[in-house]
PDB file of C-alpha atoms in Angstrom:
ATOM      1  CA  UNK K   1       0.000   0.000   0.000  1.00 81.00           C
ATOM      2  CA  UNK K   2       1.095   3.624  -0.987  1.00 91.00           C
ATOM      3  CA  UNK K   3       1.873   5.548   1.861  1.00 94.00           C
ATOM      4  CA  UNK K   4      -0.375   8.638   2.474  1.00 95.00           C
ATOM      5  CA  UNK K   5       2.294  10.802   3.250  1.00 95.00           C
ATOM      6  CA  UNK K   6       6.239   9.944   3.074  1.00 96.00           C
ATOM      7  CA  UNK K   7       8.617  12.200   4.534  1.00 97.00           C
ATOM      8  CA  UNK K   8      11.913  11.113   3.175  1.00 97.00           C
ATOM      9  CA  UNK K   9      15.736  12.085   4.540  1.00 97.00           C
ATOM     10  CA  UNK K  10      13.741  15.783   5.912  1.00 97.00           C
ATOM     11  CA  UNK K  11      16.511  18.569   6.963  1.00 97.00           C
ATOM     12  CA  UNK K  12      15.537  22.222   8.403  1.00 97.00           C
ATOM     13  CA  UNK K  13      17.995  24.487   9.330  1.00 96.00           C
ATOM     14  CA  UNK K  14      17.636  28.201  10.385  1.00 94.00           C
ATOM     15  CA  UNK K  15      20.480  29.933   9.920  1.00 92.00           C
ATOM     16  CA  UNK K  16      23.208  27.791  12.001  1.00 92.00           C
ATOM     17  CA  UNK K  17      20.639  26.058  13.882  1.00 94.00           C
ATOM     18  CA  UNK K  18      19.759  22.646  12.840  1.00 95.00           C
ATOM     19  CA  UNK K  19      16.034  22.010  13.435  1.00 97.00           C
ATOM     20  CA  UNK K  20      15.813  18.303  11.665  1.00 97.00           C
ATOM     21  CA  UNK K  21      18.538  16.346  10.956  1.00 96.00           C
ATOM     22  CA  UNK K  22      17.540  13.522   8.346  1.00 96.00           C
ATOM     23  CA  UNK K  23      13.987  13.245   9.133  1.00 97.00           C
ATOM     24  CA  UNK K  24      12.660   9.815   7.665  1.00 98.00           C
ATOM     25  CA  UNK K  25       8.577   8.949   8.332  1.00 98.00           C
ATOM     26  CA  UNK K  26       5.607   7.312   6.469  1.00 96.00           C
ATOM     27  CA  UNK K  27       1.876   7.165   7.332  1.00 97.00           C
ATOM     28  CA  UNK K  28      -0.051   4.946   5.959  1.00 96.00           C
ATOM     29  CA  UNK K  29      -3.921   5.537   4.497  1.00 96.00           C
ATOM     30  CA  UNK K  30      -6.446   5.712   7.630  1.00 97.00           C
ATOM     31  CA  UNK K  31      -3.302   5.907  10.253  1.00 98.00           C
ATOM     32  CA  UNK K  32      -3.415   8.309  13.093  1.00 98.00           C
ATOM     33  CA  UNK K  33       0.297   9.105  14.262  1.00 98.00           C
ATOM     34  CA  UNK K  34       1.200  11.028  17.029  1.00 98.00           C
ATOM     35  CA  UNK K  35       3.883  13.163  17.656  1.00 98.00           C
ATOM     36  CA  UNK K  36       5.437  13.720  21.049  1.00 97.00           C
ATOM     37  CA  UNK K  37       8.446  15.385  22.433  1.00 97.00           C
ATOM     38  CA  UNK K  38       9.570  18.502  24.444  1.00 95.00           C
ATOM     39  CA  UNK K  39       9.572  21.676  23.204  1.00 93.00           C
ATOM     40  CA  UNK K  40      12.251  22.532  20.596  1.00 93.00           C
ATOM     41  CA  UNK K  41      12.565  19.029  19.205  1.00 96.00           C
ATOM     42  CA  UNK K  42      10.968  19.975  16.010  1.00 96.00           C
ATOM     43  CA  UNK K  43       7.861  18.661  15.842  1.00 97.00           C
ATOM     44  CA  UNK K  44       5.814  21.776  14.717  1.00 95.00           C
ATOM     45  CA  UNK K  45       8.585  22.574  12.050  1.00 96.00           C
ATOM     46  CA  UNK K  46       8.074  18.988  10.916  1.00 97.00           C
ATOM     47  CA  UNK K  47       4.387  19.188  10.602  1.00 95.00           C
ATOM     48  CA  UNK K  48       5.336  22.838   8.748  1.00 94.00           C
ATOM     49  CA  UNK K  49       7.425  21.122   5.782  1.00 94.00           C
ATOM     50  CA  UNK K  50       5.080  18.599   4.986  1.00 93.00           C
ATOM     51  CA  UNK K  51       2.437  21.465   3.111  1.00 88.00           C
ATOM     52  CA  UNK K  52       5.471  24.063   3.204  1.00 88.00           C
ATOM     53  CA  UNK K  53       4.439  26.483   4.977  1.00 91.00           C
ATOM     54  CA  UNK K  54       8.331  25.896   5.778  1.00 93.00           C
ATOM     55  CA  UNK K  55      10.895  25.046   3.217  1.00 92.00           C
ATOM     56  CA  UNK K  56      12.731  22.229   4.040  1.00 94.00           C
ATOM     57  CA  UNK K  57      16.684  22.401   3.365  1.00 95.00           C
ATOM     58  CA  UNK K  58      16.945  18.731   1.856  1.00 95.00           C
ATOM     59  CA  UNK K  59      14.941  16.141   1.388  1.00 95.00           C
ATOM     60  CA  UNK K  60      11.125  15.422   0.230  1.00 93.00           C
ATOM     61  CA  UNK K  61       7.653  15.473   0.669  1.00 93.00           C
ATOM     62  CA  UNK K  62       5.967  12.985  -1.010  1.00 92.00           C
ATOM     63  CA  UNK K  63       1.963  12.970  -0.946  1.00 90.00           C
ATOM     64  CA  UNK K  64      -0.234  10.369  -2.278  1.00 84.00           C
ATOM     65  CA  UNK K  65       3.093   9.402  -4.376  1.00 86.00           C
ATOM     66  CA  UNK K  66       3.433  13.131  -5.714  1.00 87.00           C
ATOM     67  CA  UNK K  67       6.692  15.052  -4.633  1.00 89.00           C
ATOM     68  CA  UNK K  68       5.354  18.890  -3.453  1.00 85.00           C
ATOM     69  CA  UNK K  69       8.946  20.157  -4.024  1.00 80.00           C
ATOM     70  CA  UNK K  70       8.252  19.028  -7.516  1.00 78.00           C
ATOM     71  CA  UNK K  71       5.462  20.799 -10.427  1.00 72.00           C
ATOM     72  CA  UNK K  72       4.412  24.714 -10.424  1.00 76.00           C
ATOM     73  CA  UNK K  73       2.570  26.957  -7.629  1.00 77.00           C
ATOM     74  CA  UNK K  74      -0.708  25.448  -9.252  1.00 75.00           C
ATOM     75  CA  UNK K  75       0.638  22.020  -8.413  1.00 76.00           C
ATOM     76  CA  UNK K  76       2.023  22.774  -4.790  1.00 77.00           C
ATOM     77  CA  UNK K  77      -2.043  24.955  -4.005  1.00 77.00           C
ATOM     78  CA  UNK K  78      -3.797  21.567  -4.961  1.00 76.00           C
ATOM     79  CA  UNK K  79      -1.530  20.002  -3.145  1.00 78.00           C
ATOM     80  CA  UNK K  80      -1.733  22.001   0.222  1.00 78.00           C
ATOM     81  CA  UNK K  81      -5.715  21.413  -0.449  1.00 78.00           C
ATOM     82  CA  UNK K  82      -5.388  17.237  -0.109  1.00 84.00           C
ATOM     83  CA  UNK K  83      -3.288  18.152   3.092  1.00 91.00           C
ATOM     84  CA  UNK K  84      -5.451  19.922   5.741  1.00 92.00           C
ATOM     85  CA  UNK K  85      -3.504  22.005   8.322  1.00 93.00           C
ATOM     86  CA  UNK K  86      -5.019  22.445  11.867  1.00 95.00           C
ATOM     87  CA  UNK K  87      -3.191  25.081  14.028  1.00 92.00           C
ATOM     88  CA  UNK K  88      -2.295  25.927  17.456  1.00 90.00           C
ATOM     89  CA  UNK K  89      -4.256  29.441  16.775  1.00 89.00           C
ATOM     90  CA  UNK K  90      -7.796  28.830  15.173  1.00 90.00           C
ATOM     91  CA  UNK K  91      -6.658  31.902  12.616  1.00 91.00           C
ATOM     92  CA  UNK K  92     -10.448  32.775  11.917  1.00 96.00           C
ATOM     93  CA  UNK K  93     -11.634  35.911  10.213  1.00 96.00           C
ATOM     94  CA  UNK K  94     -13.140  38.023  12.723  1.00 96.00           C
ATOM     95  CA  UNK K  95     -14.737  40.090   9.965  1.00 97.00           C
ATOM     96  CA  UNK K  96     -16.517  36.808   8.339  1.00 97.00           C
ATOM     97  CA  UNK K  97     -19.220  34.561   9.946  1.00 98.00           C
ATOM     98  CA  UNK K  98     -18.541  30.819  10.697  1.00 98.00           C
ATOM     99  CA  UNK K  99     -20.214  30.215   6.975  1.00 98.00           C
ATOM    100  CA  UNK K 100     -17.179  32.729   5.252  1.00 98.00           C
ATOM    101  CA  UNK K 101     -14.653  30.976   6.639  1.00 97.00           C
ATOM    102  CA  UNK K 102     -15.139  27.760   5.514  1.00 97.00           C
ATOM    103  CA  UNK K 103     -16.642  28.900   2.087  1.00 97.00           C
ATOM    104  CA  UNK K 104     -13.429  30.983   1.211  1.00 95.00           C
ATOM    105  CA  UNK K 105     -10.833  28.870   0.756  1.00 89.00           C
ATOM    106  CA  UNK K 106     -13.135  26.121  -1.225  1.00 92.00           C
ATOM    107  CA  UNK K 107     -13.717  28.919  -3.455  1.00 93.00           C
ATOM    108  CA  UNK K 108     -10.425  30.291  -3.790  1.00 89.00           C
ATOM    109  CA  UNK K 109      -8.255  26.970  -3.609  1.00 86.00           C
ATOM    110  CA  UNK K 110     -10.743  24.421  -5.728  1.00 89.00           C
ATOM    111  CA  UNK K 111     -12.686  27.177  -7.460  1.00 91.00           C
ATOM    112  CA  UNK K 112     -16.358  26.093  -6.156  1.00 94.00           C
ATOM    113  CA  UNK K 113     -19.084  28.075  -6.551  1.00 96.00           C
ATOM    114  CA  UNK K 114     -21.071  29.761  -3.917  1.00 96.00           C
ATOM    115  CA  UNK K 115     -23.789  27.442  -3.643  1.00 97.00           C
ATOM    116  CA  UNK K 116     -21.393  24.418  -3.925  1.00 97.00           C
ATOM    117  CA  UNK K 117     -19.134  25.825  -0.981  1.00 97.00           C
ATOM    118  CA  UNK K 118     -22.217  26.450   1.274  1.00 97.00           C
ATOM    119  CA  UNK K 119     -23.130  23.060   0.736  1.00 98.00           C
ATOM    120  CA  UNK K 120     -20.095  21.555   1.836  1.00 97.00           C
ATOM    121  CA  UNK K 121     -19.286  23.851   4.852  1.00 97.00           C
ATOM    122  CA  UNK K 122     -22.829  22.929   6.641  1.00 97.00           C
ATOM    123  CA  UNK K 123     -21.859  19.446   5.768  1.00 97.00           C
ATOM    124  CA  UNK K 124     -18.537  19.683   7.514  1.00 97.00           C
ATOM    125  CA  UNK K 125     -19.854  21.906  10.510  1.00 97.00           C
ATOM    126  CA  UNK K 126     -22.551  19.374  11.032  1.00 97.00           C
ATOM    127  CA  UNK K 127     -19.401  16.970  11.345  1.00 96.00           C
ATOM    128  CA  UNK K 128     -18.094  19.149  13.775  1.00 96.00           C
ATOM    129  CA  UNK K 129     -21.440  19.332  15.655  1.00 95.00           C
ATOM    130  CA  UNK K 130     -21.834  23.097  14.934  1.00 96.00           C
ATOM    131  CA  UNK K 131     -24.564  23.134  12.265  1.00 95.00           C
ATOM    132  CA  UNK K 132     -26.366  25.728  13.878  1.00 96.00           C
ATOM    133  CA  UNK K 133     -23.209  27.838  13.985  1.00 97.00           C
ATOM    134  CA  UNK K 134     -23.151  28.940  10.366  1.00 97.00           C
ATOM    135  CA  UNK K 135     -24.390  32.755  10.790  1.00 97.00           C
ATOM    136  CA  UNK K 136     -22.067  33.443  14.249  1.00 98.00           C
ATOM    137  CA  UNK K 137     -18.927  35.295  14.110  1.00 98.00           C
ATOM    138  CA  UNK K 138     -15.611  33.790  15.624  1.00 97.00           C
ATOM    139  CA  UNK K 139     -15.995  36.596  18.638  1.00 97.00           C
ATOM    140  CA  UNK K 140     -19.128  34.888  19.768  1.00 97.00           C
ATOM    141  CA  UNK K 141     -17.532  30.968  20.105  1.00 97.00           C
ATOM    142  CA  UNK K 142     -15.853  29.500  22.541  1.00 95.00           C
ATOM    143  CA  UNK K 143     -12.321  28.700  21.961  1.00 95.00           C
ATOM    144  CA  UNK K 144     -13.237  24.819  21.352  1.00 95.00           C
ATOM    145  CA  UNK K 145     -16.239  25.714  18.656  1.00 96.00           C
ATOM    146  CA  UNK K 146     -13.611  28.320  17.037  1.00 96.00           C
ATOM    147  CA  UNK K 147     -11.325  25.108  16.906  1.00 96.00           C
ATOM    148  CA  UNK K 148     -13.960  23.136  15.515  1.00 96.00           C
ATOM    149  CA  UNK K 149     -15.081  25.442  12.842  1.00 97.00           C
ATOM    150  CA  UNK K 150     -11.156  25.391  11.740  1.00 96.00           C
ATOM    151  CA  UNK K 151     -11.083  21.750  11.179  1.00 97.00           C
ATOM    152  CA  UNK K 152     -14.165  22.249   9.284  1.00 97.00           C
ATOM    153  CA  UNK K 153     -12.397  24.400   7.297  1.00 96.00           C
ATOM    154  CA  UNK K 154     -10.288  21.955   6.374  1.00 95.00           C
ATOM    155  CA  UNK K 155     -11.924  19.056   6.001  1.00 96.00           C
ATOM    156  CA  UNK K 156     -13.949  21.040   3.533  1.00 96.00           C
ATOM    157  CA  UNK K 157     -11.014  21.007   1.072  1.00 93.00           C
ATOM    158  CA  UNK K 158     -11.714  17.431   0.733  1.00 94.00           C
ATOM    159  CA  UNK K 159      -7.782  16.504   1.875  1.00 94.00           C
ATOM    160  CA  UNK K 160      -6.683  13.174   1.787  1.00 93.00           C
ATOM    161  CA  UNK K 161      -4.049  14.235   5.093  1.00 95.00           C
ATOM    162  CA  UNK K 162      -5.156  16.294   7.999  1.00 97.00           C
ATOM    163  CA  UNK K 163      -1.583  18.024  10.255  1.00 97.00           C
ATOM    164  CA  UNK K 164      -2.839  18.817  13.466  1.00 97.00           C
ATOM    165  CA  UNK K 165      -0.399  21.266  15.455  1.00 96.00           C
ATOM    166  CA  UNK K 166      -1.095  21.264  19.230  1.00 95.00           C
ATOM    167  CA  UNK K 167      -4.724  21.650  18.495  1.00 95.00           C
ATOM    168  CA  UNK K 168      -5.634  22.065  21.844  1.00 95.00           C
ATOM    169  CA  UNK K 169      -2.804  23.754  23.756  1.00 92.00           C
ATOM    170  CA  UNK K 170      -4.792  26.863  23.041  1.00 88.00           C
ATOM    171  CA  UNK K 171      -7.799  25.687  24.709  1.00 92.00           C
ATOM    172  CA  UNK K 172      -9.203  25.885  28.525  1.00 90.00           C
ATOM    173  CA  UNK K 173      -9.039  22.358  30.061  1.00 88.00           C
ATOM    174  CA  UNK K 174     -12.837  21.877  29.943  1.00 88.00           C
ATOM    175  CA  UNK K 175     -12.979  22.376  25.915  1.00 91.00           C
ATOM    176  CA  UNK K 176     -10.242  20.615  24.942  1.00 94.00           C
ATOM    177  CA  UNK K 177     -12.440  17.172  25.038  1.00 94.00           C
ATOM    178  CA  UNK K 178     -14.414  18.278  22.527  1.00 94.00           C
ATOM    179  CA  UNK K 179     -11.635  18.889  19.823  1.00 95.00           C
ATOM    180  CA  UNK K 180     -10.391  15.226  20.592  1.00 96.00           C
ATOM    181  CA  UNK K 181     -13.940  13.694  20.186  1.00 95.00           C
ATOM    182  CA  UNK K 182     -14.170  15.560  16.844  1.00 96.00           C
ATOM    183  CA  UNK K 183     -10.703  14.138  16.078  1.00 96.00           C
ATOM    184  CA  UNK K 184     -11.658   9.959  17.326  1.00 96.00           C
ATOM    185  CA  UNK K 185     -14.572  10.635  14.755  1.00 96.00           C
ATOM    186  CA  UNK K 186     -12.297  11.699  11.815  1.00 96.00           C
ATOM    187  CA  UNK K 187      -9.896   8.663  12.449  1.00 96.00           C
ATOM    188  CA  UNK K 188     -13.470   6.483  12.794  1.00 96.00           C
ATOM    189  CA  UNK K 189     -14.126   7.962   9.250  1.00 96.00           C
ATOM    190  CA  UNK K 190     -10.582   6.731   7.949  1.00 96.00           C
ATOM    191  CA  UNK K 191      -9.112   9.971   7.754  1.00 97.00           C
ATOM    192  CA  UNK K 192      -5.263  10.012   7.668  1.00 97.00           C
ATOM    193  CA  UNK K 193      -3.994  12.296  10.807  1.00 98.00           C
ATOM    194  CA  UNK K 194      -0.470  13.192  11.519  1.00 98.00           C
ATOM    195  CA  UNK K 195      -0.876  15.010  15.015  1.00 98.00           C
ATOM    196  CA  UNK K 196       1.572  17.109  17.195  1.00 97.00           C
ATOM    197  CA  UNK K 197      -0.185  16.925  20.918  1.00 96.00           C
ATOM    198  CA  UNK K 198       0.806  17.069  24.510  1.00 93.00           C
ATOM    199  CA  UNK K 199      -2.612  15.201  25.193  1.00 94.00           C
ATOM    200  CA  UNK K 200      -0.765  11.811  26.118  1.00 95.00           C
ATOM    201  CA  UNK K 201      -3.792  10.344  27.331  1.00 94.00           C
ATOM    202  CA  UNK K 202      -5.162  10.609  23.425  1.00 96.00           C
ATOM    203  CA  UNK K 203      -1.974   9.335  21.850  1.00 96.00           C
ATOM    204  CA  UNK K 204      -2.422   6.506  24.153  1.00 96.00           C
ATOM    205  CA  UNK K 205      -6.004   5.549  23.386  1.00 96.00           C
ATOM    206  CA  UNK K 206      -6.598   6.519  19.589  1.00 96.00           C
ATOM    207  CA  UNK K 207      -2.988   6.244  18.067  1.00 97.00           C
ATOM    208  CA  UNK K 208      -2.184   3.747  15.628  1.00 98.00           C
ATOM    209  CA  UNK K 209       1.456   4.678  16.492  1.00 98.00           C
ATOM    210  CA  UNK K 210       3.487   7.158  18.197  1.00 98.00           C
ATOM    211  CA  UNK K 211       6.383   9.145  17.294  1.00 98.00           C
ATOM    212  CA  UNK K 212       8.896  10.454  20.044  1.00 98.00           C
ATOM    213  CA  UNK K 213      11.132  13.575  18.854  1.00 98.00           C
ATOM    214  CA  UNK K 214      13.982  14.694  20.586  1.00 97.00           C
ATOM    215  CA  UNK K 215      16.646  17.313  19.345  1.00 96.00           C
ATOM    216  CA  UNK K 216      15.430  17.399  15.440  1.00 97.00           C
ATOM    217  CA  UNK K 217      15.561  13.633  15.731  1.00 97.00           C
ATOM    218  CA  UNK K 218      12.922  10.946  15.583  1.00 98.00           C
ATOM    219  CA  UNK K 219      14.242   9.134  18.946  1.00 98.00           C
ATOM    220  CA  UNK K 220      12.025   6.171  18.896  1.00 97.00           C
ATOM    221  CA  UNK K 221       8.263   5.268  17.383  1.00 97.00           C
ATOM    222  CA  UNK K 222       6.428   2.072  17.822  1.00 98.00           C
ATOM    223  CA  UNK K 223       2.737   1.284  18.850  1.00 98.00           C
ATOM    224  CA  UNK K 224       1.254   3.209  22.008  1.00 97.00           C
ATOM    225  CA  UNK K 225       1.449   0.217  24.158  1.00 97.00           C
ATOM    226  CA  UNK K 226       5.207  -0.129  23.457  1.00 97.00           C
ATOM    227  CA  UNK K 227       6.212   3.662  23.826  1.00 97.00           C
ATOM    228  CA  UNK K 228       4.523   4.320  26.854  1.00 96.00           C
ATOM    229  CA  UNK K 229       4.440   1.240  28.603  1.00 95.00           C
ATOM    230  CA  UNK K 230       7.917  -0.321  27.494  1.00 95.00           C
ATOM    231  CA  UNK K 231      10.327   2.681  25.621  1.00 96.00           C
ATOM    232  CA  UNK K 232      13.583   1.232  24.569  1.00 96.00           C
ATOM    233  CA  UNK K 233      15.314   4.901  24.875  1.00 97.00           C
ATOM    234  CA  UNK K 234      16.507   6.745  27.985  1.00 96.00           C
ATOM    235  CA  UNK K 235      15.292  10.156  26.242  1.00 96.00           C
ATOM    236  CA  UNK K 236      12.140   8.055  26.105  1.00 97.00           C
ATOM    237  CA  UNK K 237      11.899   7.004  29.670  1.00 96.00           C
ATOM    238  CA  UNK K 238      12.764  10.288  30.831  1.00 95.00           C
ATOM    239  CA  UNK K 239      10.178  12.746  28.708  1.00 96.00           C
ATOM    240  CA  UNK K 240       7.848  10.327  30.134  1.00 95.00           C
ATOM    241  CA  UNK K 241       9.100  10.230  33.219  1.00 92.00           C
ATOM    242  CA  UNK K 242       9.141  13.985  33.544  1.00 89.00           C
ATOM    243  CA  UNK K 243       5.492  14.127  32.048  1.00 84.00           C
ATOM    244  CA  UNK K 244       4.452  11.505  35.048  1.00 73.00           C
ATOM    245  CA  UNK K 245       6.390  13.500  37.477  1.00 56.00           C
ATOM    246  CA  UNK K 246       4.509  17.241  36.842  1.00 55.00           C
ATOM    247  CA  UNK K 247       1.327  15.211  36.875  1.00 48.00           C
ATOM    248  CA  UNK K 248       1.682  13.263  40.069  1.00 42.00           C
TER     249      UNK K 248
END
């Protein structure tokens, strides 16, 4: 089976600083994969090359066996379309309602008509249990329906990939279930996820596997039960530890 998305020998530098060092990672169709690690380790830059947002220094990005370093601007928009990207921020318009946000980039990325884009947004947002939302403005949501109506946003772009980036470190404790329900529905669906989260009690239950980053490095990855219950690496053992220690 083709992999979804294949990141392949990934380097990122900024200036001396070397973010990734010979990054190397498939997902496979319908696979949820989490990424974990402290701050710094690279993780969001990752998740950043894959559409890029940021350009890598070597290697590739190869999605649904097309290379995005490879074919014109055209090539790389219908690209970032068939990979969804979910952010820390929810980076609404405050000027547009909950229905202009997810109608504007159908119509501007895939070309859709009004009635066409409508259509599809209170399909998504009904997804996203915020049908009745379509007429409110971002100022008038809570920070876990503003979240919401982002993934709806991109889900409505039809992408065959969804990159979640911490998409609940923004939230208030009491909201942030509802994001993860929203996600456990999309990887019901079959939807291929490649998400960034310090919610270890998620990548626990719903990840098909688990990536742990350390220093620009993938430092181990394996199923949930073997990363949490049995990591091979010290780094491992001690994130984990240090993660067990703040919560005890």
């Amino acid at each position: 089976m083709r992999p979804a998305l294949e990141i392949i020998s990934l380097s990122k530098n900024f200036g001396r600083s070397q973010v990734l060092r010979d990054i190397s990672l498939s997902v496979k169709p319908g696979e949820l994969v989490c990424l974990i690690g402290p701050s710094g380790s690279g993780k969001s830059t990752l998740l950043r090359c894959c559409n890029r947002l940021e350009e890598p220094s070597g290697g590739d990005i190869v999605i649904e066996g097309r290379n995005i370093h490879a074919g014109t601007a055209r090539d790389l928009q219908r690209l970032r379309a068939r990979t969804g990207m979910v952010f820390q921020g929810f980076n609404l318009y405050p000027h547009l309602d909950v229905m202009g946000n997810v109608t504007l980039a159908q119509r501007k990325a895939l070309g859709r008509g009004r009635g066409e884009a409508e259509a599809k947004a209170l399909e998504m947002l009904a997804m996203v249990g915020l049908g009745e939302k379509a007429k409110a403005f971002p100022a008038e949501l809570s920070g876990g329906q503003q979240q919401r109506v982002a993934i709806a946003r991109a889900l409505a772009l039809d992408p065959t990939v969804m990159l979640f980036d911490e998409p609940t470190s923004a939230l208030d404790p009491e909201l942030v279930g509802s994001v993860l329900a929203v996600m456990r529905d999309l990887k019901a669906r079959g939807m291929t996820m490649l998400v960034v989260t310090h919610e270890m009690a998620f990548a626990r239950e719903a990840a098909d596997r688990v990536v742990f980053m350390d220093g620009g490095l993938i430092v181990e990855e394996g199923p949930p039960e073997a990363v949490f219950g049995a990591p091979r690496m010290e780094r491992t053992r001690a994130f984990l530890q240090r993660l067990g220690d703040r919560a005890g």
